Amino acid sequence: GGTARVQQSELPIVHILIPVDSRGNRGAGRGGGGTSWQNMDDGLDGIAIDLPALNIKPTHGDYIPMNVRVKDPLWPMRDMLDFNFSVKPGEPHTLWLDTRDRILPNDKSLYITIASASAEFGAASLEGAELRLVFKPRAEALPEHIADRLTQVKDNYANMVEEAVSSEKLNTWNRFYADITDLLRVDPTNDLGRKYWWDANKGQPRPPYTEPAVPAGVPAWAWLQVKDLDYFKRFINWYIDNRQISNGEFGGGLSDDSDLTDMFPGVELMGAPAKKITDSVSKELEADYSEGLFLNGLASGQYDELHSYEDGINVLGQMMLMDFGSPKQIERAMVTAKRLEWLTGINAAGHRHIRSAYFNGEKMSEDGVWGWSKSRSYFVFQPALSLVLYNGAPETRKMVLEMADGLLAHRKQGPGGRYTINSSINFKTDQEAGAGGGGFGGGGGAPWFLMWSAYRWTGDKKYLQPLLDSGLEQVNSDAIDMLGLRATLGPQYTATGGESAWQMTGDTRYLEAGYRAQLQQEFDREYLNTYGSMWIDRIADGGGFSTGDLQRERLGGIALTRDRVYPGNVISWQFDAPATDESVAILVPEATPDHFKVIAYNLDSTPVTAHMTGAEIDPGKWQLTQGTADSTTGPMQNATTHTVDFERSKTLDLTFAPHTCTVLELKLVDKGVPYWSRPDLGLDPEDVKVDGRVMHVTVHSIGSVDAPASKIVLRDSTGKVLASANAAPLKAPLDLLPKTETVTLRLPVNADYKGGSVTIEPSGGIPEITQRNNRVSF
C-alpha cells in the first residue's frame, strides 16, 4: 500500500540558448572579458556539438533518430540548418554543423533545438555535452551572408507588394525589415539591397544612377523614347523566355498572369516583333480555356467582381487586339457578351445595372453585400466592347447603351457644385453605396470606357458629361482633339507639366523629362521586376510605371494598359529587319478618326522600311502628305501628296530616311463604307483540316451584315490554284451564335501546298470589315 509517484511528462526536445552576452547576469564591479561575439570581425562558420553517449533505448532497430535545428538569430521561426541523423545508445559523437556563414548581430542570441524520436530523451540526456562556435575571417564569411540575406529580402518583398505591407504591426513587414537591415549592416552599399530598400522606403535618397548620355547629333526625345521602349520589350521577352511554361502559364497563377500580359499588346503594336508576343498571349488564353477557367463566357469559379474579370476575360480582350478579326476570338466574345445580358438586368427603377458582385458563368449571389455593382464590376465588359467596336453587334450595343443610361441616371451634383456618378449601385433597391443602402464605403465614378464607347457609337454628347466632370485624360483616345477642346482644356494640360503638356505645346522637353524619369525607375526596378519574382500582377503596368504615355506618343492613343480597356490608338507599327522598333522614334501629336499627324525620326544610318497599320480611324480615301522637317515643330519641307485607301487593319508601307525627321499628315477626304455596314467572312488556321486527299475548310460569318457567297481557293507557293469550292451565303450572327459552313476541297494527286495558302474570296465586291482573316498560309 505505498503512494504512487507521478512524473510530469515532457516532449523529447531540448532548447538551447547561447546568449549574445552574459554580462547581464553579473553584479557590479570589476570582471573579466565576456564571451560574446559582439563587434567581432569574424563570421560564424559553423557549430560543433559534442554529444555524450545516450543512455536511452533505441526506437528504430538499433538506432535513435535525432534532429538538430539552428535558428536564424533574426527570425527564430526560420531555420539556418535542419539536420536529421541517428545514433546508437552508448556511443558519443561530435557533430559538425556547417551552417551558412553569418556575421552574427550584436543584439541577437543563438537558439538551437535538439530533438529525438525517443520519449526518454530530455535535458538530462545531454549532461556533459559541449557546444563550440567556429568562426572564420569576415571576408570569407561575407559572400554567403550577403547572398542569403538578399534572397530573403527578395522573397519577403515579392510577397508583400500585393497588399503594400508597411506597418510594424504586421510581421510580414518586420521580417522584411530585419533581413534588409541585416543585409545593409554588413554590406551598406549593396546595390540590390539599396534598390529594395528605396522601393519600400521612398522617403530616402534614391540609389546611385547615371543618366544615359544622348549621342551627339541625335534628338534627345527620340533617343530617350526608344531606350524607354527597349526596356518594356526586354521585360516582355524576359518573361516569355524565363517564366512562361509550355501550356502558357507564367507562374503567378493564370488569373494574375493575365494582369501581367495586359502590357503585351501595346508593346507589340508599338513595333516589337509581333509573332513571339502574340504566340505567348495565345498560349495563355488557350490555357484559360483548356484549364476550365471559362463557363458560359464568364469565369467558372464564383469570385468577386474583379477576379471574375481576371480569370481570362481580360486575356480574351488582349487577343482581340493582337489577333484582329480572328473568328475564334470574335465568337468567344459573343459568348461572353450574351452572358452579360444575364449578369445585368432592368431593375424596378427602370435602369439596367449589374445584378451581382459575386458570380460565375451559371450562378450569382444577389443578396446582402453581393447584390451590387461596384467600381470594378464593369471591366468584365471588355470583350463585349471590343465586339461592338469590331462589327457593331446590335444586341450587345443596346445592352451597353442601357448600362450607360442607367449610370447617367445616377449623376448628381454635389455640395461644391461638381457632378459625380456613384457606380456602386444596389440592383434591387437602386440605392448607391454610402446613401443608406451600402454595407461598404466608396463607389467609384462612372467607368469611362462605357461612357466613351457610348459616345463613340451614338455621337450623343450626354455620355461625355461624366468624362468632362472628371477629366478627359482617362480616355485612351486623343479625346481633346476629337472633341475640339484644345483651346479650352489645353492650358490645363500644359499646367500639369507632364508628357501631355508636350502635345499641347510641341515642346519635347516635357517628353525628355518623362522618359528620363521612367528610365531611372526602370533601372531601379530591373531586378525586382524580373529575377526578383515579384507578385506577378504588381509588375510594370501595376508597379508605378506604364506604357501608356509611350502608346499615346507612338500610336496616337492607348490601345491597352491594365484597367484601360477600350482601344484608342489610331495606328500601329511593324518594321522590316534589320531595323527594329528601336530604329525609329515616333510622335503622334494629333490623332482623330479622320485626321492625324506623325513625326518620325530614324536613328539608324540606313533607310528603314516601316509598316503603319490603321486602327481606330474611319475608312475611306485619305490624303497622305509626306515631307521632312528640321525639328518636331519645324515647317514641312520637300512635301509630296497623294491619295491612299486606308482603314482599320490596312497597312501603308513607308520608308524613313536615315537621321532624318520625317513628317506625315493624313486626312480623310472621301468616306468609305462604315465597318458596321460590312459583312465579314473569316477563318483561323485550325479551321483548315486535311484528311488524305480531302481538305475541309470552315468559314465563319462574323460581321453584322449577312455575308455573300464566296469561293474557297487553295493555292501552292507559286500562286497556282490547286483546288477550289463554293461556299453559300451566311447570315450575320446577330443573335450572338456562330454562323459557319464547312466546305470540302478535293486535292489533286501529289498536291504540294507547302508554302501555299487557303483564301476566302467573297463575291459581290462589297468590302469586308477586314481582309486579315481571309487567308491561312501553310
Coordinates of N, CA, C and O in Angstrom, one line a residue, residues 376-443:
R376 N -15.3 48.2 -59.9 CA -14.5 47.3 -60.8 C -15.4 46.2 -61.5 O -14.9 45.4 -62.2
S377 N -16.7 46.4 -61.3 CA -17.6 45.4 -61.9 C -17.6 45.5 -63.5 O -17.9 44.5 -64.2
Y378 N -17.3 46.7 -64.0 CA -17.5 46.9 -65.4 C -16.4 46.4 -66.3 O -16.6 46.4 -67.5
F379 N -15.3 46.0 -65.7 CA -14.2 45.5 -66.6 C -14.6 44.3 -67.3 O -14.0 44.0 -68.4
V380 N -15.5 43.5 -66.8 CA -15.9 42.3 -67.4 C -16.5 42.5 -68.8 O -16.7 41.6 -69.6
F381 N -16.8 43.8 -69.1 CA -17.4 44.1 -70.4 C -16.4 44.3 -71.5 O -16.7 44.5 -72.7
Q382 N -15.1 44.1 -71.2 CA -14.0 44.4 -72.2 C -14.2 43.6 -73.5 O -14.2 44.3 -74.6
P383 N -14.4 42.3 -73.5 CA -14.6 41.6 -74.8 C -15.9 42.1 -75.5 O -15.9 42.2 -76.8
A384 N -17.0 42.4 -74.8 CA -18.2 42.9 -75.4 C -18.0 44.2 -76.1 O -18.5 44.5 -77.2
L385 N -17.2 45.1 -75.5 CA -17.0 46.4 -76.1 C -16.1 46.2 -77.3 O -16.4 46.9 -78.4
S386 N -15.2 45.3 -77.3 CA -14.3 45.1 -78.5 C -15.1 44.4 -79.6 O -14.9 44.7 -80.8
L387 N -16.1 43.6 -79.2 CA -17.0 43.0 -80.2 C -17.8 44.1 -80.9 O -17.9 44.1 -82.2
V388 N -18.4 45.0 -80.2 CA -19.2 46.1 -80.8 C -18.3 47.0 -81.7 O -18.6 47.4 -82.8
L389 N -17.1 47.3 -81.2 CA -16.1 48.0 -81.9 C -15.8 47.4 -83.3 O -15.7 48.0 -84.3
Y390 N -15.8 46.0 -83.3 CA -15.4 45.3 -84.5 C -16.6 45.3 -85.5 O -16.4 45.7 -86.7
N391 N -17.8 44.9 -85.1 CA -18.8 44.7 -86.1 C -20.2 45.3 -85.7 O -21.1 45.2 -86.5
G392 N -20.2 46.1 -84.7 CA -21.5 46.8 -84.3 C -22.4 46.0 -83.4 O -23.2 46.6 -82.7
A393 N -22.4 44.6 -83.4 CA -23.2 43.7 -82.6 C -24.4 44.4 -82.0 O -24.4 44.8 -80.8
P394 N -25.5 44.6 -82.7 CA -26.6 45.4 -82.2 C -27.1 45.0 -80.9 O -27.5 45.9 -80.1
E395 N -27.3 43.7 -80.6 CA -27.8 43.3 -79.3 C -26.9 43.7 -78.2 O -27.4 44.2 -77.1
T396 N -25.6 43.5 -78.3 CA -24.7 43.9 -77.3 C -24.6 45.4 -77.2 O -24.5 46.0 -76.1
R397 N -24.6 46.1 -78.3 CA -24.6 47.6 -78.3 C -25.8 48.1 -77.5 O -25.6 49.0 -76.7
K398 N -26.9 47.6 -77.7 CA -28.1 48.0 -77.0 C -28.0 47.8 -75.5 O -28.3 48.7 -74.7
M399 N -27.4 46.7 -75.1 CA -27.2 46.4 -73.7 C -26.3 47.4 -73.0 O -26.5 47.9 -72.0
V400 N -25.1 47.7 -73.7 CA -24.2 48.6 -73.2 C -24.7 50.0 -73.1 O -24.5 50.7 -72.1
L401 N -25.5 50.4 -74.1 CA -26.1 51.8 -74.0 C -27.1 51.9 -72.9 O -27.2 52.9 -72.2
E402 N -27.8 50.8 -72.6 CA -28.7 50.8 -71.5 C -28.0 50.9 -70.2 O -28.4 51.5 -69.2
M403 N -26.8 50.2 -70.1 CA -25.9 50.3 -68.9 C -25.5 51.8 -68.7 O -25.5 52.3 -67.6
A404 N -25.0 52.4 -69.8 CA -24.6 53.8 -69.7 C -25.7 54.7 -69.3 O -25.5 55.6 -68.4
D405 N -26.9 54.5 -69.8 CA -28.1 55.3 -69.4 C -28.4 55.1 -68.0 O -28.8 56.0 -67.2
G406 N -28.3 53.8 -67.5 CA -28.6 53.6 -66.1 C -27.6 54.3 -65.2 O -28.0 54.8 -64.1
L407 N -26.4 54.4 -65.6 CA -25.4 55.1 -64.8 C -25.6 56.6 -64.8 O -25.5 57.3 -63.8
L408 N -26.0 57.1 -66.0 CA -26.3 58.5 -66.1 C -27.4 59.0 -65.2 O -27.5 60.1 -64.7
A409 N -28.3 58.0 -65.0 CA -29.5 58.4 -64.1 C -29.0 58.6 -62.6 O -29.7 59.2 -61.8
H410 N -27.8 58.2 -62.3 CA -27.2 58.4 -61.0 C -26.2 59.6 -61.0 O -25.5 59.8 -60.0
R411 N -26.2 60.4 -62.0 CA -25.3 61.6 -62.0 C -26.0 62.7 -61.2 O -27.1 63.1 -61.4
K412 N -25.2 63.1 -60.2 CA -25.8 64.1 -59.2 C -24.8 65.2 -58.9 O -23.6 65.0 -59.0
Q413 N -25.3 66.3 -58.6 CA -24.5 67.5 -58.2 C -24.2 67.5 -56.7 O -25.1 67.4 -55.9
G414 N -22.9 67.6 -56.4 CA -22.5 67.6 -55.0 C -22.6 69.0 -54.4 O -22.9 70.0 -55.1
P415 N -22.3 69.1 -53.1 CA -22.3 70.4 -52.4 C -21.5 71.4 -53.0 O -21.8 72.6 -53.0
G416 N -20.3 71.1 -53.6 CA -19.4 72.1 -54.2 C -19.8 72.4 -55.6 O -19.1 73.1 -56.3
G417 N -20.9 71.9 -56.1 CA -21.4 72.1 -57.5 C -20.8 71.2 -58.5 O -21.2 71.2 -59.7
R418 N -20.0 70.2 -58.1 CA -19.4 69.3 -59.0 C -20.3 68.1 -59.2 O -20.8 67.5 -58.2
Y419 N -20.4 67.6 -60.4 CA -21.3 66.4 -60.7 C -20.4 65.2 -60.6 O -19.3 65.1 -61.0
T420 N -21.0 64.1 -60.0 CA -20.4 62.8 -59.9 C -21.4 61.7 -60.1 O -22.6 62.0 -60.1
I421 N -20.9 60.5 -60.4 CA -21.7 59.3 -60.6 C -21.1 58.3 -59.6 O -19.9 58.0 -59.7
N422 N -22.0 57.7 -58.8 CA -21.6 56.6 -57.9 C -21.9 55.3 -58.7 O -23.1 55.0 -58.9
S423 N -20.9 54.6 -59.0 CA -21.1 53.4 -59.8 C -21.4 52.1 -59.0 O -21.6 51.1 -59.5
S424 N -21.4 52.3 -57.7 CA -21.7 51.1 -56.8 C -23.2 51.3 -56.4 O -23.6 52.1 -55.6
I425 N -24.0 50.4 -57.1 CA -25.5 50.6 -57.0 C -26.1 49.2 -56.7 O -25.7 48.2 -57.2
N426 N -27.0 49.2 -55.7 CA -27.7 48.0 -55.4 C -28.8 47.8 -56.5 O -29.6 48.6 -56.8
F427 N -28.7 46.6 -57.1 CA -29.6 46.3 -58.2 C -31.1 46.3 -57.8 O -31.9 46.9 -58.5
K428 N -31.4 45.8 -56.7 CA -32.9 45.6 -56.3 C -33.4 47.0 -55.9 O -34.6 47.3 -56.2
T429 N -32.7 47.7 -55.1 CA -33.2 49.0 -54.5 C -32.8 50.2 -55.3 O -33.4 51.3 -55.1
D430 N -31.8 50.1 -56.1 CA -31.3 51.3 -56.9 C -30.6 52.3 -56.0 O -30.3 53.4 -56.4
Q431 N -30.3 51.9 -54.8 CA -29.6 52.8 -53.8 C -28.1 52.7 -54.2 O -27.6 51.7 -54.6
E432 N -27.4 53.8 -53.8 CA -26.0 53.9 -54.1 C -25.2 53.6 -52.8 O -25.7 53.9 -51.7
A433 N -24.0 53.2 -52.9 CA -23.2 53.0 -51.7 C -23.0 54.3 -51.0 O -22.8 55.3 -51.6
G434 N -23.1 54.2 -49.7 CA -22.9 55.4 -48.9 C -24.2 56.2 -48.8 O -24.2 57.3 -48.2
A435 N -25.3 55.8 -49.4 CA -26.5 56.5 -49.4 C -27.6 55.8 -48.7 O -28.8 55.8 -49.0
G436 N -27.2 55.0 -47.7 CA -28.2 54.3 -46.9 C -28.4 52.9 -47.3 O -29.1 52.1 -46.6
G437 N -27.9 52.5 -48.4 CA -28.1 51.1 -48.8 C -26.9 50.2 -48.9 O -27.0 49.1 -49.1
G438 N -25.7 50.8 -48.7 CA -24.5 50.1 -48.9 C -23.8 49.6 -47.6 O -23.7 50.4 -46.7
G439 N -23.4 48.4 -47.6 CA -22.6 47.9 -46.5 C -21.1 48.1 -46.7 O -20.3 47.5 -46.0
F440 N -20.7 49.0 -47.6 CA -19.3 49.2 -47.9 C -19.2 50.7 -48.3 O -20.1 51.3 -48.7
G441 N -18.0 51.2 -48.2 CA -17.8 52.6 -48.5 C -17.4 52.8 -49.9 O -17.1 51.9 -50.6
G442 N -17.4 54.1 -50.3 CA -16.9 54.4 -51.7 C -17.9 54.0 -52.7 O -19.0 53.5 -52.5
G443 N -17.5 54.1 -54.0 CA -18.3 53.7 -55.0 C -17.6 53.8 -56.4 O -18.0 53.1 -57.3

